[in-house]
Amino acid sequence: MSLAAADAEEPIGVAVVGAGYWGPNLVRNFQACPEFHLRWLVDLDKTRAERVLGRYSTVRPTDDLASVLADPAVGAVAIATPAGTHLEVAMAALSAGKHVLLEKPLAATFDEGRRLVDEAERRGLTLMCDHTFCYTPAVLRIRELLRGGELGELHYIDSVRINLGLVQRDIDVLWDLAPHDLSILDFILPDNVSPVSVSAVGADPIGAGNSCVAYLTVRLSTGGIVHIHVNWLSPVKVRTMIVGGSKRTLVWDDMNPSQRVAVYDRGVDLAGAEALGSEERRDLLISYRSGEMVAPALAEREALRAMVTEFGEAIRGGRPALTDGRSGLRVLGLLEAASESLRNAGTPVEVKA
Amino acid sequence: MSLAAADAEEPIGVAVVGAGYWGPNLVRNFQACPEFHLRWLVDLDKTRAERVLGRYSTVRPTDDLASVLADPAVGAVAIATPAGTHLEVAMAALSAGKHVLLEKPLAATFDEGRRLVDEAERRGLTLMCDHTFCYTPAVLRIRELLRGGELGELHYIDSVRINLGLVQRDIDVLWDLAPHDLSILDFILPDNVSPVSVSAVGADPIGAGNSCVAYLTVRLSTGGIVHIHVNWLSPVKVRTMIVGGSKRTLVWDDMNPSQRVAVYDRGVDLAGAEALGSEERRDLLISYRSGEMVAPALAEREALRAMVTEFGEAIRGGRPALTDGRSGLRVLGLLEAASESLRNAGTPVEVKA
Amino acid sequence: MSLAAADAEEPIGVAVVGAGYWGPNLVRNFQACPEFHLRWLVDLDKTRAERVLGRYSTVRPTDDLASVLADPAVGAVAIATPAGTHLEVAMAALSAGKHVLLEKPLAATFDEGRRLVDEAERRGLTLMCDHTFCYTPAVLRIRELLRGGELGELHYIDSVRINLGLVQRDIDVLWDLAPHDLSILDFILPDNVSPVSVSAVGADPIGAGNSCVAYLTVRLSTGGIVHIHVNWLSPVKVRTMIVGGSKRTLVWDDMNPSQRVAVYDRGVDLAGAEALGSEERRDLLISYRSGEMVAPALAEREALRAMVTEFGEAIRGGRPALTDGRSGLRVLGLLEAASESLRNAGTPVEVKA
Amino acid sequence: MSLAAADAEEPIGVAVVGAGYWGPNLVRNFQACPEFHLRWLVDLDKTRAERVLGRYSTVRPTDDLASVLADPAVGAVAIATPAGTHLEVAMAALSAGKHVLLEKPLAATFDEGRRLVDEAERRGLTLMCDHTFCYTPAVLRIRELLRGGELGELHYIDSVRINLGLVQRDIDVLWDLAPHDLSILDFILPDNVSPVSVSAVGADPIGAGNSCVAYLTVRLSTGGIVHIHVNWLSPVKVRTMIVGGSKRTLVWDDMNPSQRVAVYDRGVDLAGAEALGSEERRDLLISYRSGEMVAPALAEREALRAMVTEFGEAIRGGRPALTDGRSGLRVLGLLEAASESLRNAGTPVEVKA
């Protein structure tokens, strides 16, 4: 994978749509990227766009999306509006021949997401999903270690993402937070491993109308298990992922900047278990590794900056982005399965192929 | 609850049965308790008992349980043998008129546990389960805060108990580790809250023959949710329990001796949600508390010592122990429900009343 | 202390001088402050100023300080150049009738600093030192607790500020890092406590030409002791300050965002020691408090933003800033004493009044 | 270094003198060591000895030291009485031909310590100082890494040992706590590095009569610096030692059982600095390593057990113990120098050869 800087071509004109929670981050990072020339910040509420840009910016605020899409200087559109609007806004941008970057989740439903993916592919345009965490140095390293075999076979993943979060009116905690974990999962899984089924349980103890605490289980094609805990009600912020492998186990603690990733040469080995008939003999073959821990040096780099760079490179190269529309679609498939399971008391739901 | 020292009566003669993993801890604590006079250490393998006692002890090792049960100087028996033997050994002790302390779990099955509880009650003997964690200063404080209402209504409990554990041949990780969490749950729940159903998922990625990673969900009568993660394969040792309440949320981190319990005045409040029809209005009433955290001073005291003391006091007082046979039985009920759910892909199983 | 937003008057025109390490932070924060209108970014190397401003800014880059000082729209100048140039640049700005903000340390020497303070006072202009840490929510709280008496009498302060730092050619680690600790000390000390003497030891184990590791001790007028450890060679970043008081002790851990400040009701009490003649009796009167810890809720707010706001308010109000030139001068006095002690193997040096 | 188990010879009869704070730990560990046969526990207060032994022990309590020293079955004496009594008790034991283990510090003064060392050497008896920390797996590893050259040249050591400690009547915090750090220093230093001078500052802010907070600086023959912070008044317990080397830097955090030792491949390199005349050129040659961190797997083993074993092996082998009387004497030399410096406002004091 190459995240190298773009070449000396003319920067790509870009417009950011949505000046809410995430938009300002996109504005800042597109401005910092030489690959792009940020031309517009669009919001239905023009004063909100003006406020985000401040008094010193030459970027133009507007509430007129149609004009922006008609602007030939704009080659790409980054959309940070609510998921329910993604289909309409992104489809308009694609129809106008613009490359599109979408905030997670890709769309409000799997079917809407599929329509966007199909349209982009039909037109040969780049459709990318801003799975920001995938561009953190930590996750890039995890991907490398897991896909490169250094952790061995994947045994289990346990992810915890809890915090005193913004309780939302229209979506539950699964749709708010689990896209992060599921997009990371999609990103790091080796090619020969895939999710098979999803189950989920949740609770709404405060009466918010949606689950505020939820637990999601994904079964993998290899027999491994992935478990995700998302929670809006925790007074402490925890962002931990354990990736258990047959050779080594990796612990990612995103709240510990001085040691985000730790790789443990510790674990249980079960020599020749498959060949054994009797429990007595198997028992003798369990052994424990208790080796050292290595915390690799990771650059401290803003993930969003790398994501924006990848968007530029995918456009230039005419290749799918690392987190392209199809990965956004797979995440939607897992989320829809999770929602269905949640409605059915945790009954496992098969993942759409 | 009183854990006061026993009075000046003659100490109770006691025998420990089982010189394996846990027996030596019982030996040490019974020796340190003036309420008891430790007379025997029994093990099928007498040399193992001798090794535990060492070269300087006046306590007698033996492999002859029958003689010990016939010893009129022995008033109580503490049993630290595998769960599969609990029914036989404990029933023999009760039949001999001895008070009985049992390692967790109380028995191999709910039915066996019930037979022991019934027998003890019929004979008017003390039957106690060594739910050691309930006697830690941390759990005693959690119980006080939750039952005393200082945390408000119970919203959720999230417990994580993971470590590179001894993979066992005969039981899965649920039966090995979850008794700790379930006994704590049973201990701290207010009287008007009870478990309604249990579901569980698990995986055996190393091919050990039993689940090595498992997740257990308990639904409470109040709509609250309890979730427990137990895992033998984690290279890091985590023992954390979050107890989320409507007023405050408590975090117990047993791996942090300098601050095991922290009570956060942080959370989400949803004023008057029940009276509202429209989502718009509800949204306005969500508010966030962001107050201080208080870490109460806790004594550093060995839990097992307090447990042994409670055993003595329950015998003397002719009253049920804090963690009596019935609490051990309730834990067995939850474990059996969890196992049934595990076999059925996580389908919730009702808890036996 | 009031940090309230400025009134609706015309914003103060401001120029930032120095586009190196710290200048960009000033640029960002002056832009975000409605009290100011940022007009110029000055650097000897104009392209560096251009790079900092980027392609989207309406702020003007220049290398012509004289023109900026002649610009009547500029009412204030913020100087982030090396300390050796502070006297010249700041004196020019004061002479042009501009209010001045200076990066720490105020000047290269105590005498240069005094000339700036005198000049500003003679002209009735605001002279402020950017002791950024004093404007963190943590330090503001520490000041309040210590000066408000909630910690009791000040017994000791122990500060550690170590990291793999930029080894500098022209100054040692004391002059690089200790200004932070000393300015905090100056900021939080109650009015009736003052530094009396300073001693310092250091080492240059890598042969850099200046101390890379240093320890500084300040004796207080009350008999208390302050100790500061600064170090460029540590692979781990530590920023901890313990403020020990007779009633409570506060621990500030700036690397722990979820719990930066903790106030412990733990300590040693020595009742009536002063009245005792015999050691035997004194011994009996030692007692230990082992109470709870409280971690107050602190806003997460950028200190530099509050500092810039204070600069505006001090100018508007015609009052000394919280960290005015005189506080910068006191810090210089401590630094010069430390350097003298360092040259004399740690012999204590009296602090200039 | 070999810590192998002793051979099958007759165990060495041993008596422990002193049933106070530390004595019970010696009793427990001598009982657990097959190399020894614990025969007596001696205390001026016989009931205290009885209490320590408890009701189940075959070890004999006594207040009659003379009889114990006359007992031919006793080959060794372990002394855990106050330092002021070491000379008398240990000299009596040596005179009776017994091998001697002494709690730290070896004696109340350097001269008393020397008399003991001389006497033991004259008689060919083992004299060992219980520098317990030297036998922790962490310190053994640090010694190996530093003396083996894996850390490179020693640049600095920074040690912090603070806690809410027992304020003592007869000694200050330096004599109470710094022996731990100084004995570790003596243990881990390579043969070609030695302490040259010591300076110390301290404070007694609570009026206890002795310093409760102290800072000690040791200059090494190589230009390196060692700094030790000891403190009885801290509400938090910190035990950290940073060992900075030219190749790697090691951090020992004894309060973090899951990762006590971490070796960082991070640091500052100064290529060819010694050969340079001009500051400009030197500046260009500073470079930074930012490599991985490795936390070696360490056994969890009781240090005291290894210390007792070493005592037995030194006796059997007729060789000096790893922490023999001479090492105890060197620690006394550093302590006396520190006290002299403390009385002289931190003036450095040369270390006795």
mmCIF file of C-alpha atoms in Angstrom, chain C residues 62-278:
data_model
loop_
_atom_site.group_PDB
_atom_site.id
_atom_site.type_symbol
_atom_site.label_atom_id
_atom_site.label_comp_id
_atom_site.label_asym_id
_atom_site.label_seq_id
_atom_site.Cartn_x
_atom_site.Cartn_y
_atom_site.Cartn_z
ATOM 1 C CA THR C 62 6.107 39.820 5.705
ATOM 2 C CA ASP C 63 9.755 40.076 6.655
ATOM 3 C CA ASP C 64 9.542 43.802 7.284
ATOM 4 C CA LEU C 65 9.052 44.324 11.005
ATOM 5 C CA ALA C 66 9.508 48.107 10.769
ATOM 6 C CA SER C 67 6.518 48.531 8.470
ATOM 7 C CA VAL C 68 4.395 46.396 10.745
ATOM 8 C CA LEU C 69 5.360 48.495 13.749
ATOM 9 C CA ALA C 70 4.497 51.573 11.720
ATOM 10 C CA ASP C 71 1.052 50.184 10.852
ATOM 11 C CA PRO C 72 -1.493 52.153 12.934
ATOM 12 C CA ALA C 73 -3.947 49.235 12.619
ATOM 13 C CA VAL C 74 -1.597 47.142 14.744
ATOM 14 C CA GLY C 75 -2.159 47.726 18.444
ATOM 15 C CA ALA C 76 -0.336 44.688 19.799
ATOM 16 C CA VAL C 77 2.610 42.494 18.919
ATOM 17 C CA ALA C 78 3.125 38.874 19.935
ATOM 18 C CA ILE C 79 6.765 37.806 19.812
ATOM 19 C CA ALA C 80 7.770 34.166 19.346
ATOM 20 C CA THR C 81 11.412 34.583 18.366
ATOM 21 C CA PRO C 82 14.466 33.209 20.206
ATOM 22 C CA ALA C 83 14.982 34.704 23.670
ATOM 23 C CA GLY C 84 18.195 36.408 22.584
ATOM 24 C CA THR C 85 16.197 38.712 20.294
ATOM 25 C CA HIS C 86 13.438 39.568 22.767
ATOM 26 C CA LEU C 87 15.038 42.763 24.045
ATOM 27 C CA GLU C 88 15.499 44.265 20.622
ATOM 28 C CA VAL C 89 12.166 43.255 19.082
ATOM 29 C CA ALA C 90 10.057 43.987 22.133
ATOM 30 C CA MET C 91 11.770 47.287 22.806
ATOM 31 C CA ALA C 92 11.077 48.351 19.233
ATOM 32 C CA ALA C 93 7.435 47.378 19.607
ATOM 33 C CA LEU C 94 7.053 49.204 22.927
ATOM 34 C CA SER C 95 8.772 52.239 21.435
ATOM 35 C CA ALA C 96 6.200 52.155 18.651
ATOM 36 C CA GLY C 97 3.476 52.205 21.304
ATOM 37 C CA LYS C 98 2.401 48.596 20.904
ATOM 38 C CA HIS C 99 1.315 46.266 23.661
ATOM 39 C CA VAL C 100 3.614 43.251 23.795
ATOM 40 C CA LEU C 101 3.219 39.538 24.411
ATOM 41 C CA LEU C 102 6.473 37.584 24.758
ATOM 42 C CA GLU C 103 7.173 33.888 24.618
ATOM 43 C CA LYS C 104 8.921 32.488 27.662
ATOM 44 C CA PRO C 105 11.468 33.265 28.861
ATOM 45 C CA LEU C 106 10.772 36.970 28.953
ATOM 46 C CA ALA C 107 14.324 37.796 27.875
ATOM 47 C CA ALA C 108 17.786 36.310 27.694
ATOM 48 C CA THR C 109 18.815 37.820 31.041
ATOM 49 C CA PHE C 110 17.257 39.293 34.136
ATOM 50 C CA ASP C 111 18.647 42.720 33.256
ATOM 51 C CA GLU C 112 17.215 42.689 29.758
ATOM 52 C CA GLY C 113 13.905 41.611 31.161
ATOM 53 C CA ARG C 114 13.960 44.435 33.690
ATOM 54 C CA ARG C 115 14.569 46.976 30.926
ATOM 55 C CA LEU C 116 11.466 45.709 29.112
ATOM 56 C CA VAL C 117 9.361 45.809 32.242
ATOM 57 C CA ASP C 118 10.527 49.325 33.038
ATOM 58 C CA GLU C 119 9.885 50.530 29.513
ATOM 59 C CA ALA C 120 6.386 49.075 29.402
ATOM 60 C CA GLU C 121 5.500 50.560 32.775
ATOM 61 C CA ARG C 122 6.908 53.943 31.802
ATOM 62 C CA ARG C 123 4.767 53.943 28.690
ATOM 63 C CA GLY C 124 1.684 52.463 30.322
ATOM 64 C CA LEU C 125 1.633 49.547 27.895
ATOM 65 C CA THR C 126 0.701 45.951 28.574
ATOM 66 C CA LEU C 127 3.697 43.613 28.762
ATOM 67 C CA MET C 128 2.720 39.986 29.142
ATOM 68 C CA CYS C 129 4.670 36.748 29.196
ATOM 69 C CA ASP C 130 3.158 33.687 27.531
ATOM 70 C CA HIS C 131 3.394 31.298 30.459
ATOM 71 C CA THR C 132 1.014 29.002 28.652
ATOM 72 C CA PHE C 133 0.742 26.299 31.301
ATOM 73 C CA CYS C 134 -0.670 28.824 33.770
ATOM 74 C CA TYR C 135 -3.782 28.977 31.626
ATOM 75 C CA THR C 136 -4.493 25.260 31.613
ATOM 76 C CA PRO C 137 -7.613 24.308 33.536
ATOM 77 C CA ALA C 138 -5.384 22.126 35.735
ATOM 78 C CA VAL C 139 -3.039 24.906 36.849
ATOM 79 C CA LEU C 140 -5.872 27.373 37.318
ATOM 80 C CA ARG C 141 -7.462 24.817 39.647
ATOM 81 C CA ILE C 142 -4.216 24.161 41.491
ATOM 82 C CA ARG C 143 -3.772 27.915 42.038
ATOM 83 C CA GLU C 144 -7.299 28.166 43.386
ATOM 84 C CA LEU C 145 -6.854 25.215 45.756
ATOM 85 C CA LEU C 146 -3.437 26.256 47.034
ATOM 86 C CA ARG C 147 -4.071 29.966 47.373
ATOM 87 C CA GLY C 148 -7.561 29.293 48.700
ATOM 88 C CA GLY C 149 -6.128 27.215 51.526
ATOM 89 C CA GLU C 150 -7.809 23.945 50.657
ATOM 90 C CA LEU C 151 -4.473 22.151 50.608
ATOM 91 C CA GLY C 152 -3.359 23.769 53.857
ATOM 92 C CA GLU C 153 0.192 25.015 54.305
ATOM 93 C CA LEU C 154 2.482 24.234 51.394
ATOM 94 C CA HIS C 155 4.943 21.522 52.410
ATOM 95 C CA TYR C 156 6.654 20.601 49.183
ATOM 96 C CA ILE C 157 6.331 20.610 45.429
ATOM 97 C CA ASP C 158 7.923 17.945 43.275
ATOM 98 C CA SER C 159 7.795 18.502 39.539
ATOM 99 C CA VAL C 160 9.006 16.193 36.793
ATOM 100 C CA ARG C 161 9.127 17.320 33.180
ATOM 101 C CA ILE C 162 11.049 14.824 31.104
ATOM 102 C CA ASN C 163 10.868 13.678 27.540
ATOM 103 C CA LEU C 164 12.969 12.904 24.528
ATOM 104 C CA GLY C 165 13.429 16.596 23.855
ATOM 105 C CA LEU C 166 15.052 18.712 21.228
ATOM 106 C CA VAL C 167 18.639 19.059 22.467
ATOM 107 C CA GLN C 168 19.463 22.724 21.954
ATOM 108 C CA ARG C 169 22.709 24.297 21.013
ATOM 109 C CA ASP C 170 22.466 27.621 22.786
ATOM 110 C CA ILE C 171 20.680 26.843 26.041
ATOM 111 C CA ASP C 172 20.666 24.035 28.558
ATOM 112 C CA VAL C 173 17.681 21.964 29.647
ATOM 113 C CA LEU C 174 17.082 24.247 32.626
ATOM 114 C CA TRP C 175 16.489 27.295 30.446
ATOM 115 C CA ASP C 176 14.479 25.245 27.977
ATOM 116 C CA LEU C 177 12.081 23.418 30.276
ATOM 117 C CA ALA C 178 12.247 24.802 33.808
ATOM 118 C CA PRO C 179 10.580 28.119 32.844
ATOM 119 C CA HIS C 180 7.367 26.103 32.640
ATOM 120 C CA ASP C 181 7.679 24.812 36.175
ATOM 121 C CA LEU C 182 8.963 28.083 37.591
ATOM 122 C CA SER C 183 6.204 30.121 35.989
ATOM 123 C CA ILE C 184 3.651 27.694 37.387
ATOM 124 C CA LEU C 185 5.314 27.983 40.784
ATOM 125 C CA ASP C 186 5.168 31.775 40.591
ATOM 126 C CA PHE C 187 1.531 31.540 39.563
ATOM 127 C CA ILE C 188 0.247 29.209 42.279
ATOM 128 C CA LEU C 189 2.233 30.344 45.329
ATOM 129 C CA PRO C 190 0.169 32.083 48.004
ATOM 130 C CA ASP C 191 1.075 35.741 48.542
ATOM 131 C CA ASN C 192 2.795 35.063 51.849
ATOM 132 C CA VAL C 193 5.206 32.485 50.443
ATOM 133 C CA SER C 194 8.213 33.308 48.296
ATOM 134 C CA PRO C 195 11.344 31.633 46.963
ATOM 135 C CA VAL C 196 14.430 32.289 49.049
ATOM 136 C CA SER C 197 17.222 30.380 47.369
ATOM 137 C CA VAL C 198 17.889 28.138 44.435
ATOM 138 C CA SER C 199 20.334 25.311 43.884
ATOM 139 C CA ALA C 200 20.841 23.167 40.829
ATOM 140 C CA VAL C 201 22.846 20.205 39.638
ATOM 141 C CA GLY C 202 23.043 18.859 36.151
ATOM 142 C CA ALA C 203 24.854 16.608 33.753
ATOM 143 C CA ASP C 204 25.692 16.424 30.102
ATOM 144 C CA PRO C 205 26.311 12.718 29.629
ATOM 145 C CA ILE C 206 26.068 12.854 25.832
ATOM 146 C CA GLY C 207 28.575 15.674 25.397
ATOM 147 C CA ALA C 208 26.091 18.145 23.954
ATOM 148 C CA GLY C 209 27.885 21.116 25.490
ATOM 149 C CA ASN C 210 25.095 21.928 27.946
ATOM 150 C CA SER C 211 23.283 20.089 30.709
ATOM 151 C CA CYS C 212 20.712 17.701 29.278
ATOM 152 C CA VAL C 213 19.560 16.465 32.668
ATOM 153 C CA ALA C 214 19.111 18.861 35.579
ATOM 154 C CA TYR C 215 17.629 19.022 39.042
ATOM 155 C CA LEU C 216 16.642 22.304 40.616
ATOM 156 C CA THR C 217 15.785 22.928 44.250
ATOM 157 C CA VAL C 218 13.990 26.052 45.478
ATOM 158 C CA ARG C 219 13.765 26.831 49.184
ATOM 159 C CA LEU C 220 10.646 28.714 50.217
ATOM 160 C CA SER C 221 10.320 31.408 52.868
ATOM 161 C CA THR C 222 8.154 29.037 54.895
ATOM 162 C CA GLY C 223 10.688 26.206 55.009
ATOM 163 C CA GLY C 224 8.983 24.293 52.244
ATOM 164 C CA ILE C 225 10.953 22.796 49.372
ATOM 165 C CA VAL C 226 10.349 22.774 45.636
ATOM 166 C CA HIS C 227 12.199 20.334 43.410
ATOM 167 C CA ILE C 228 12.166 20.221 39.631
ATOM 168 C CA HIS C 229 13.520 17.479 37.388
ATOM 169 C CA VAL C 230 14.008 18.438 33.737
ATOM 170 C CA ASN C 231 15.487 16.032 31.234
ATOM 171 C CA TRP C 232 15.880 15.889 27.459
ATOM 172 C CA LEU C 233 17.040 12.273 27.383
ATOM 173 C CA SER C 234 14.100 10.342 28.757
ATOM 174 C CA PRO C 235 12.401 7.929 26.358
ATOM 175 C CA VAL C 236 9.178 8.327 28.304
ATOM 176 C CA LYS C 237 7.297 11.581 28.619
ATOM 177 C CA VAL C 238 6.457 12.460 32.195
ATOM 178 C CA ARG C 239 4.813 15.671 33.352
ATOM 179 C CA THR C 240 3.861 15.301 36.938
ATOM 180 C CA MET C 241 3.650 17.778 39.782
ATOM 181 C CA ILE C 242 2.944 16.831 43.372
ATOM 182 C CA VAL C 243 1.835 19.714 45.565
ATOM 183 C CA GLY C 244 2.050 18.540 49.161
ATOM 184 C CA GLY C 245 0.051 20.467 51.705
ATOM 185 C CA SER C 246 -0.670 20.117 55.392
ATOM 186 C CA LYS C 247 -4.316 19.308 54.715
ATOM 187 C CA ARG C 248 -4.322 17.621 51.355
ATOM 188 C CA THR C 249 -1.901 16.714 48.613
ATOM 189 C CA LEU C 250 -2.577 17.311 44.955
ATOM 190 C CA VAL C 251 -1.105 15.310 42.101
ATOM 191 C CA TRP C 252 -1.188 16.769 38.615
ATOM 192 C CA ASP C 253 -0.446 14.274 35.865
ATOM 193 C CA ASP C 254 -0.637 16.111 32.591
ATOM 194 C CA MET C 255 -0.167 12.922 30.587
ATOM 195 C CA ASN C 256 -3.433 11.508 31.939
ATOM 196 C CA PRO C 257 -6.202 13.441 30.185
ATOM 197 C CA SER C 258 -8.958 11.517 31.902
ATOM 198 C CA GLN C 259 -7.706 12.449 35.361
ATOM 199 C CA ARG C 260 -5.199 15.243 35.296
ATOM 200 C CA VAL C 261 -5.732 16.489 38.824
ATOM 201 C CA ALA C 262 -6.262 14.319 41.888
ATOM 202 C CA VAL C 263 -6.616 15.660 45.414
ATOM 203 C CA TYR C 264 -5.742 13.179 48.135
ATOM 204 C CA ASP C 265 -6.985 13.423 51.653
ATOM 205 C CA ARG C 266 -4.012 11.363 52.723
ATOM 206 C CA GLY C 267 -1.030 12.423 54.743
ATOM 207 C CA VAL C 268 0.912 12.571 57.935
ATOM 208 C CA ASP C 269 -0.271 14.706 60.825
ATOM 209 C CA LEU C 270 2.014 15.733 63.632
ATOM 210 C CA ALA C 271 -0.155 17.120 66.360
ATOM 211 C CA GLY C 272 1.483 19.630 68.659
ATOM 212 C CA ALA C 273 5.024 18.776 67.631
ATOM 213 C CA GLU C 274 6.169 22.327 68.123
ATOM 214 C CA ALA C 275 5.249 22.255 71.806
ATOM 215 C CA LEU C 276 7.178 19.134 72.628
ATOM 216 C CA GLY C 277 10.583 18.722 74.149
ATOM 217 C CA SER C 278 11.011 15.011 74.175
#
